[in-house]
Short mmCIF file of C-alpha atoms in Angstrom, two decimals:
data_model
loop_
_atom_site.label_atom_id
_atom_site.label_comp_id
_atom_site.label_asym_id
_atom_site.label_seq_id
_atom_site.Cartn_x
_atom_site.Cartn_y
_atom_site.Cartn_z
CA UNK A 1 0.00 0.00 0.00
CA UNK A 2 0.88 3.56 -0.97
CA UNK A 3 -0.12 7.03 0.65
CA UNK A 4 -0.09 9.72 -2.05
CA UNK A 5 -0.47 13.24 -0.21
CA UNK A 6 -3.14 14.76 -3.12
CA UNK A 7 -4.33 18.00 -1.31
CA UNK A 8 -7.02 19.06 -3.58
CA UNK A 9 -10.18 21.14 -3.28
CA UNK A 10 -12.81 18.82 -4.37
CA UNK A 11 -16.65 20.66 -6.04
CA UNK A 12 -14.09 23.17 -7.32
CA UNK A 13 -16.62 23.37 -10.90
CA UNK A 14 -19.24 24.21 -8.44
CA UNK A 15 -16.66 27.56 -6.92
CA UNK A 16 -15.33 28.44 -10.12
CA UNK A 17 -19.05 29.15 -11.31
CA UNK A 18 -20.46 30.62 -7.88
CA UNK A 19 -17.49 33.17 -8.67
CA UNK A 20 -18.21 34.20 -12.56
CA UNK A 21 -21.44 34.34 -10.45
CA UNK A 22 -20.20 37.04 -8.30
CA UNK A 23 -17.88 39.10 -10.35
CA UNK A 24 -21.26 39.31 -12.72
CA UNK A 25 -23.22 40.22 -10.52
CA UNK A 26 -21.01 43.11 -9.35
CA UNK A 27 -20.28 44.39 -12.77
CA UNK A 28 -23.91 44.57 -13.16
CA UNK A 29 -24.42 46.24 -9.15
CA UNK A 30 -27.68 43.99 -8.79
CA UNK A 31 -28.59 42.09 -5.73
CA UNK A 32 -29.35 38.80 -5.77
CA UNK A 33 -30.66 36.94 -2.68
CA UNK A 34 -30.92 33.18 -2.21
CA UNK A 35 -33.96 31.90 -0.44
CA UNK A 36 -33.50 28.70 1.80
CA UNK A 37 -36.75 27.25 3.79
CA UNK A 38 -38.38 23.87 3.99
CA UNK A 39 -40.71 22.72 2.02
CA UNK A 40 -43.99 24.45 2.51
CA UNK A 41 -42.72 27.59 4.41
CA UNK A 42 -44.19 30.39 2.09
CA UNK A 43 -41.27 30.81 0.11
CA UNK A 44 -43.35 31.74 -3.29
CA UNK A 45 -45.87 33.18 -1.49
CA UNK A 46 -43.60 35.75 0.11
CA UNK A 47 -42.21 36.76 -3.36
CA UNK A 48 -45.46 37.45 -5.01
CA UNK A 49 -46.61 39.63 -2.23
CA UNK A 50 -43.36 41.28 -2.62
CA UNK A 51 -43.23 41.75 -5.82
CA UNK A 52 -46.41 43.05 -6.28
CA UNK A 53 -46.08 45.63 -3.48
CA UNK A 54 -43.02 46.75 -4.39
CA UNK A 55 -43.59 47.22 -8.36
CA UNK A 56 -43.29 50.46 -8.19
CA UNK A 57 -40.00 50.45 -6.23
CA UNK A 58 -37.77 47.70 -7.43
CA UNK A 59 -37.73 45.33 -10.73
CA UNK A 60 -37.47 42.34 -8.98
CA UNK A 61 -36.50 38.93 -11.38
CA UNK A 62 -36.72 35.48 -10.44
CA UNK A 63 -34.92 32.01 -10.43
CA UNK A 64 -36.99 29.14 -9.18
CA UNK A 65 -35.79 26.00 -8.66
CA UNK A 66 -38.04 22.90 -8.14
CA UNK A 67 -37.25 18.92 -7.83
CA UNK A 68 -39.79 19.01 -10.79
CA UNK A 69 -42.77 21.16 -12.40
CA UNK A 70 -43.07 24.96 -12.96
CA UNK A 71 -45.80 25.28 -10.45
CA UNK A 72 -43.95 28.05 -8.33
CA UNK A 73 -42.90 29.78 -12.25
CA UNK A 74 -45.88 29.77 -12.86
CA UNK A 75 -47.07 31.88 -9.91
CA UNK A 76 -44.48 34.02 -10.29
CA UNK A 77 -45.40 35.06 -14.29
CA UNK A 78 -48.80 35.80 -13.13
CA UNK A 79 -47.17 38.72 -11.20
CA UNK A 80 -45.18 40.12 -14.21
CA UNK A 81 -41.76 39.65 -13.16
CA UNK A 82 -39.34 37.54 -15.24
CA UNK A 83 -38.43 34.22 -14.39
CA UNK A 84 -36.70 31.43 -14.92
CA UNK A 85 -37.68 27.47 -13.82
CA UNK A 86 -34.49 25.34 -13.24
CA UNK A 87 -35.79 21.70 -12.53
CA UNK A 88 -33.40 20.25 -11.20
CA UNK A 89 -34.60 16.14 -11.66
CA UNK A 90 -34.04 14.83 -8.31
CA UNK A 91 -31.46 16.87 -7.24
CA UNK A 92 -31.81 18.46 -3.14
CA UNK A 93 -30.48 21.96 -3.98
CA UNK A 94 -29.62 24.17 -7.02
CA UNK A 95 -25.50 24.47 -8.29
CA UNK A 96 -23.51 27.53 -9.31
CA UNK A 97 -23.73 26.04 -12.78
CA UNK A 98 -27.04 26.29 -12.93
CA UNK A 99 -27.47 29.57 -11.61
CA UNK A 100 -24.83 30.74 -14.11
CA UNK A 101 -27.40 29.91 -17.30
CA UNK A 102 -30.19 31.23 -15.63
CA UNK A 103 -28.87 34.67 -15.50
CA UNK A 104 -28.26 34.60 -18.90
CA UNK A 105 -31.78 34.00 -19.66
CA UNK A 106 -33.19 36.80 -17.19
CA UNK A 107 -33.13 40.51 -18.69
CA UNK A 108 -30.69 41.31 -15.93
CA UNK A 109 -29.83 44.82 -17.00
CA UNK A 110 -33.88 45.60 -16.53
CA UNK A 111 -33.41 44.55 -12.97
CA UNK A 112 -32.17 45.46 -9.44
CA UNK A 113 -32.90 42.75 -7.87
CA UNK A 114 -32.85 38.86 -8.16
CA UNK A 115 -34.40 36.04 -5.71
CA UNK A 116 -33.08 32.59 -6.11
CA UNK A 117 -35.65 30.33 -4.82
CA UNK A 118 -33.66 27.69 -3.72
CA UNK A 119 -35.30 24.14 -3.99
CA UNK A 120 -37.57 23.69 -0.71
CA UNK A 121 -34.73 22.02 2.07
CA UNK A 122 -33.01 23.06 5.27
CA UNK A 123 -29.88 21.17 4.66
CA UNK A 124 -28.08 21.15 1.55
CA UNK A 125 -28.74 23.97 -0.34
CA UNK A 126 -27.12 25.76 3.02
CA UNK A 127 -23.82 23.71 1.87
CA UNK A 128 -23.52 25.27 -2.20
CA UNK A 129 -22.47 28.56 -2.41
CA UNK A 130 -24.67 30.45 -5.88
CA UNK A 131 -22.09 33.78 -5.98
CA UNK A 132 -25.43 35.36 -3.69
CA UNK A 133 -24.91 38.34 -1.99
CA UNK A 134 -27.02 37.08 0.76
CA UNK A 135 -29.09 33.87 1.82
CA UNK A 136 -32.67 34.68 3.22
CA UNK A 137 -34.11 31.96 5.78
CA UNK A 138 -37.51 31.36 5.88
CA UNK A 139 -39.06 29.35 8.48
CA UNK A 140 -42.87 29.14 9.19
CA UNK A 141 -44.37 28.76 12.68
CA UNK A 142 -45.98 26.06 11.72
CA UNK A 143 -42.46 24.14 11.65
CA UNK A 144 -41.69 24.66 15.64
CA UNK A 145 -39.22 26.76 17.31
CA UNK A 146 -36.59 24.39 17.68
CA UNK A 147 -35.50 24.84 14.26
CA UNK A 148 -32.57 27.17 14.52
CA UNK A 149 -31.07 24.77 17.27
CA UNK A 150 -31.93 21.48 14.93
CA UNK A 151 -30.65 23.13 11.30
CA UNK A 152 -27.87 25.69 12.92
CA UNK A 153 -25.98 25.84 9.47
CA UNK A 154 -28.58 27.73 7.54
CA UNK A 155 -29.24 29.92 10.70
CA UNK A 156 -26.03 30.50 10.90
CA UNK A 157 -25.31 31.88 7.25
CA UNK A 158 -28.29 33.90 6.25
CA UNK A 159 -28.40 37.75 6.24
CA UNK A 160 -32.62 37.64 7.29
CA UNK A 161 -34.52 35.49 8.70
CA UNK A 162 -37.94 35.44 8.02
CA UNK A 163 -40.60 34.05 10.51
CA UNK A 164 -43.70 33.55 8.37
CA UNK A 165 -47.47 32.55 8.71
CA UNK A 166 -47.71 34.98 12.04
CA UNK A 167 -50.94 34.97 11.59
CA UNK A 168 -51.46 31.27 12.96
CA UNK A 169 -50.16 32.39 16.10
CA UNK A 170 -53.04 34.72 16.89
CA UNK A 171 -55.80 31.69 17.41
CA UNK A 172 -53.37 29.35 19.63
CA UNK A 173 -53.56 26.34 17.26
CA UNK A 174 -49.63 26.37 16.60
CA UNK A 175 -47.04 26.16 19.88
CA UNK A 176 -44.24 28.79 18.83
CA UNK A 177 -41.90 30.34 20.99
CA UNK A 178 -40.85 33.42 18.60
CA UNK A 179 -38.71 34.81 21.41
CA UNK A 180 -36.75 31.48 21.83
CA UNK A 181 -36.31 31.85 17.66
CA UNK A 182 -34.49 34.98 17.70
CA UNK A 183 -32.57 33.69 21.23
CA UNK A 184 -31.15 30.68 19.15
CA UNK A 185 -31.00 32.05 16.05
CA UNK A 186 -28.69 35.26 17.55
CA UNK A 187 -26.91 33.12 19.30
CA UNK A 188 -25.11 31.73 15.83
CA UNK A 189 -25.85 35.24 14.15
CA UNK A 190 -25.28 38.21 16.02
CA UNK A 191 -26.13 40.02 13.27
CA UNK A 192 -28.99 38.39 11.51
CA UNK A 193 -31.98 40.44 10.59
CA UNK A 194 -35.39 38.63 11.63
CA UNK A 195 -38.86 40.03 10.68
CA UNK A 196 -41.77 38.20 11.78
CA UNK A 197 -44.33 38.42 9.11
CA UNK A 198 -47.20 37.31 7.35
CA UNK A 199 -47.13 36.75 3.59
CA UNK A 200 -50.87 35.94 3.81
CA UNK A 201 -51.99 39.35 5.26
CA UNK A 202 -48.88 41.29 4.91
CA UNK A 203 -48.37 41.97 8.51
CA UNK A 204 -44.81 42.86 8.93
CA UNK A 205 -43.89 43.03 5.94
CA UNK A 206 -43.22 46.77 5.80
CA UNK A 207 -40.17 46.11 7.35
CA UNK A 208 -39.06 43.51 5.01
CA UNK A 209 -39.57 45.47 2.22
CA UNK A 210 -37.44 49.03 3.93
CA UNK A 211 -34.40 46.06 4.43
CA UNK A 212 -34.79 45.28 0.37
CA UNK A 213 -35.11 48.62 -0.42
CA UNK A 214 -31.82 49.85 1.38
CA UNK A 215 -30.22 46.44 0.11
CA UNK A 216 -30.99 47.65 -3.28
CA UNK A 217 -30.00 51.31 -2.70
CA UNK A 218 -26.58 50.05 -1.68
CA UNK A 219 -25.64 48.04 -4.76
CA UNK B 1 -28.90 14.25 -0.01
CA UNK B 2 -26.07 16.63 -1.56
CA UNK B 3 -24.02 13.91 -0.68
CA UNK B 4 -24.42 12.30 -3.95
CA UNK B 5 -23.40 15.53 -5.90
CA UNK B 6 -20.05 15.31 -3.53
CA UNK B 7 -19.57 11.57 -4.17
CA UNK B 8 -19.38 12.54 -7.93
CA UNK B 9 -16.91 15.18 -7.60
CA UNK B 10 -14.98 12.76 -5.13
CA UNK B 11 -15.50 10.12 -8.10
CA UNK B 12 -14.16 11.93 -10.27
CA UNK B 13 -10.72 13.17 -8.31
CA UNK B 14 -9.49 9.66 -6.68
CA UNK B 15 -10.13 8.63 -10.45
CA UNK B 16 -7.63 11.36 -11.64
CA UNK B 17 -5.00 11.10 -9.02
CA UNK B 18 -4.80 7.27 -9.29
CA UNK B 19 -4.55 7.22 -12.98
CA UNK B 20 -1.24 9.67 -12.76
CA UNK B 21 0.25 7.00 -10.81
CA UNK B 22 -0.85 4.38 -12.64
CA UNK B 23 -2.50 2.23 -9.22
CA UNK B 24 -5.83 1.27 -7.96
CA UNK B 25 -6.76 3.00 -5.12
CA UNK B 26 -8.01 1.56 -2.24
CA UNK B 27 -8.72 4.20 0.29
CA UNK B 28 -9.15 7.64 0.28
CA UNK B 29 -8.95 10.89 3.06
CA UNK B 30 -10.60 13.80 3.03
CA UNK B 31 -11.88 16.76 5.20
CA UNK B 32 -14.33 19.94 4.90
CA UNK B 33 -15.85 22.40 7.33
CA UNK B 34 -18.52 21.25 9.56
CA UNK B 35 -21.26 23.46 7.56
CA UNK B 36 -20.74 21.43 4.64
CA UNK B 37 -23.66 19.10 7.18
CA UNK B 38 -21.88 15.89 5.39
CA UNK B 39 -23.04 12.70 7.04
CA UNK B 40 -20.47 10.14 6.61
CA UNK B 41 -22.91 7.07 5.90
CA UNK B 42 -24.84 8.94 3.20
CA UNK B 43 -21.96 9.71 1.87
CA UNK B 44 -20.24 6.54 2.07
CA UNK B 45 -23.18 4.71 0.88
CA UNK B 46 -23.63 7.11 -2.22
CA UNK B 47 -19.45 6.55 -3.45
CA UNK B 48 -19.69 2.94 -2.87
CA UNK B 49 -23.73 3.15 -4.79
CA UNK B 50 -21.61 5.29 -8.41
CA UNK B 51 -18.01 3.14 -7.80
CA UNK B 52 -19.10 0.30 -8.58
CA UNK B 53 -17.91 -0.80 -11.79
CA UNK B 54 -15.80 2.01 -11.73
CA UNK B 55 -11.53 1.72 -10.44
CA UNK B 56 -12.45 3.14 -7.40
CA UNK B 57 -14.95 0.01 -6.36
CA UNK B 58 -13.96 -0.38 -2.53
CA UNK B 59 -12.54 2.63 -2.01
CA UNK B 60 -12.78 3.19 1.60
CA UNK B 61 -13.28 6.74 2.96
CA UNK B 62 -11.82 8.25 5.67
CA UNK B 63 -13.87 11.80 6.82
CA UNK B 64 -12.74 14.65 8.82
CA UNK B 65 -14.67 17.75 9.80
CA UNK B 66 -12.80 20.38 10.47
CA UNK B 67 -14.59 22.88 13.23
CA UNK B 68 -16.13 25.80 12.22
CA UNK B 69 -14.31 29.21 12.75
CA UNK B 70 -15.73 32.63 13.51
CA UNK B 71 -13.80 36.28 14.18
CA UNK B 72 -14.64 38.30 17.01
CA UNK B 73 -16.18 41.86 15.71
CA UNK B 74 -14.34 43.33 18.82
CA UNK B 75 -10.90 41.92 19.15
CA UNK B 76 -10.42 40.47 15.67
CA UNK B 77 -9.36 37.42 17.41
CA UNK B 78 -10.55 33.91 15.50
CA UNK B 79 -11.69 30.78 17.82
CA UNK B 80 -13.53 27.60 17.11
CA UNK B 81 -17.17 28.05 17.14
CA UNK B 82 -19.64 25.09 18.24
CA UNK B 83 -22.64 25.31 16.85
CA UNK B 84 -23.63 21.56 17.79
CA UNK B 85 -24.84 22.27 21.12
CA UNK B 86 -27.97 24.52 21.84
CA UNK B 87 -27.13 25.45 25.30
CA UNK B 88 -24.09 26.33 24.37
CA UNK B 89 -23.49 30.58 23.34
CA UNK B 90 -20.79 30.40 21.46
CA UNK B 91 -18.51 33.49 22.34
CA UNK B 92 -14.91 34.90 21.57
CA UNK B 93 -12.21 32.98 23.29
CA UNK B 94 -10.06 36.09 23.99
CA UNK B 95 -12.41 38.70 25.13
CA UNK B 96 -16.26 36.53 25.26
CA UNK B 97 -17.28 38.68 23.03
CA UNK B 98 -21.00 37.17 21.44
CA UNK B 99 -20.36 39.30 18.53
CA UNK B 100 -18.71 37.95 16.20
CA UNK B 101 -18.59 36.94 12.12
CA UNK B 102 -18.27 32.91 10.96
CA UNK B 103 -15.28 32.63 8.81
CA UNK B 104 -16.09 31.11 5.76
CA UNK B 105 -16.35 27.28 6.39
CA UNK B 106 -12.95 24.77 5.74
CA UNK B 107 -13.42 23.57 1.42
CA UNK B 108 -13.63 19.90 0.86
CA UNK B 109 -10.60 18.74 0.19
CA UNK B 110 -9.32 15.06 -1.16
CA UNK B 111 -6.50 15.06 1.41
CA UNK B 112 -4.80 11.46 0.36
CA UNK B 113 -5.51 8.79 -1.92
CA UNK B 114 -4.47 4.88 -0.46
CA UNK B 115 -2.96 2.89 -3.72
CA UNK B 116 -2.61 -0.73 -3.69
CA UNK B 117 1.06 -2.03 -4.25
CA UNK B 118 2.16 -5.51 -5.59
#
């Protein structure tokens, strides 16, 4: 037996796109944010409601990714906005790769601002960096409070969190501890942003919208 | 789940390295940051599910996580941050410091390939 000393970074495809990624990204100044929830956390619903109430303010674009279908795409067009549907067959989170071609097909220069809807999973997608400015975590009530504790990676990384479906706190149904949330979630993230909100009735989301604003205004 | 897309890449580089020294390889270290969330058996069990058939059938792994890293905002000092435990608050070994930035997480690296010698 033989021990060859190889010292090589291994997914090195997947860095040297995240970075064209970047360096694009800055040449154009636009934002781009990477969204990172479970499945079933509001993710799409959240950027429709934005999008709409912001139409005025920012050109927001859009890359979805799904496992399959362009249900979410779909949702999105209806608002307007461009988008782009990467299916990714299988596959638990979206590559730098992929990212890469979808920017060529969004009118980029029309935009200031681009959400990656990353494919709906705490885990992986945490792991592959896009060439983001920014990941946004999105975690509903409906998912408990222990989530920052269980999934620390993604809590860890992202810029915002956002606590959606407030509004199923109001009638008692759903146990959430918001304050033990932002305790945990802190405690990894000093700096993390967190806005409790409501993509169904737009509570809170004022203050969502001022952080993507000033984003924006600082590209 | 990623595990599979790391597998390939993994694959892909044992394949390379033993072919420039002409020798099956039999085992094979790496290591990457603790927020790369690898679990060893999925990721064992997705190499050994694509080597097969391949040279690197029975390659046998060896995984290291390396801890994860932040720098304290106040004192610029860097310590090893454990995120593992939930009672723990992770704070700035120098000054204890809770405010502090997480250094960007250890790559995955293919450390050392094991060849098999007549």
């Amino acid at each position: 037996m033989k021990k060859i000393n190889v010292g090589k970074k291994i997914l090195s495809e997947n860095e040297k796109y995240a970075f064209e990624n970047i360096l694009f990204l800055a040449e154009q100044k636009k934002l781009c944010l990477n969204m990172i929830s479970s499945p079933g956390s509001g993710k799409t619903t959240i950027l429709t409601r934005t999008i709409s109430e912001l139409k005025n303010k920012i050109k927001i674009g859009v890359i979805e990714g799904d496992i399959q279908t362009d249900i979410d795409a779909e949702r999105i067009r209806a608002t307007e906005a461009p988008v782009v549907q990467i299916n990714t067959n299988g596959a638990c989170h979206l590559s730098a790769a992929q990212i890469s071609a979808a920017l060529k097909k969004l009118p980029v220069e029309d935009l200031n601002l681009i959400f990656i809807e990353n494919v709906g999973n705490l885990v992986c997608p945490s792991a592959f960096e896009l060439g983001e400015n920014g990941k946004i975590v999105v975690l509903s009530v409906a998912e408990g409070d222990d989530k920052p504790a269980k999934y620390p990676a993604i809590f860890a990384k992202s810029k915002v969190l956002l606590v959606n479906k407030i509004d199923l706190l109001s009638g008692g149904q759903v146990d959430f501890d918001i304050e033990r949330v932002k305790v945990d979630a802190r405690r990894l993230n000093k700096g993390i942003e967190i806005f409790p909100i409501s993509a169904k009735t737009g509570e809170g989301m004022a203050d969502w919208y001022d952080w993507l604003i000033k984003s924006v205004e600082k590209k | 789940m990623h595990e599979t897309m790391v597998a390939q890449s993994l694959l892909a580089a044992i394949s390379d390295e033993a072919a420039k020294h002409n020798a099956k390889p039999i085992g094979a270290k790496i290591s990457c940051g603790k927020l790369w969330a690898i679990n060893d058996e999925a990721l064992c069990f997705a190499f050994e599910a694509i080597a097969k058939g391949t040279p690197c059938e029975g390659v046998k792994l060896d995984i290291e996580h390396k801890p994860i890293r932040g720098q304290c905002k106040k004192c610029d000092q860097s310590f090893e941050v454990e995120l593992g435990n939930p009672l723990a608050r992770p704070g700035c070994s120098k000054c204890g410091s809770d405010d502090f930035e997480l250094l960007p997480d250890g790559p995955l690296i293919l450390e050392e390939i094991e060849l098999q010698t007549d």
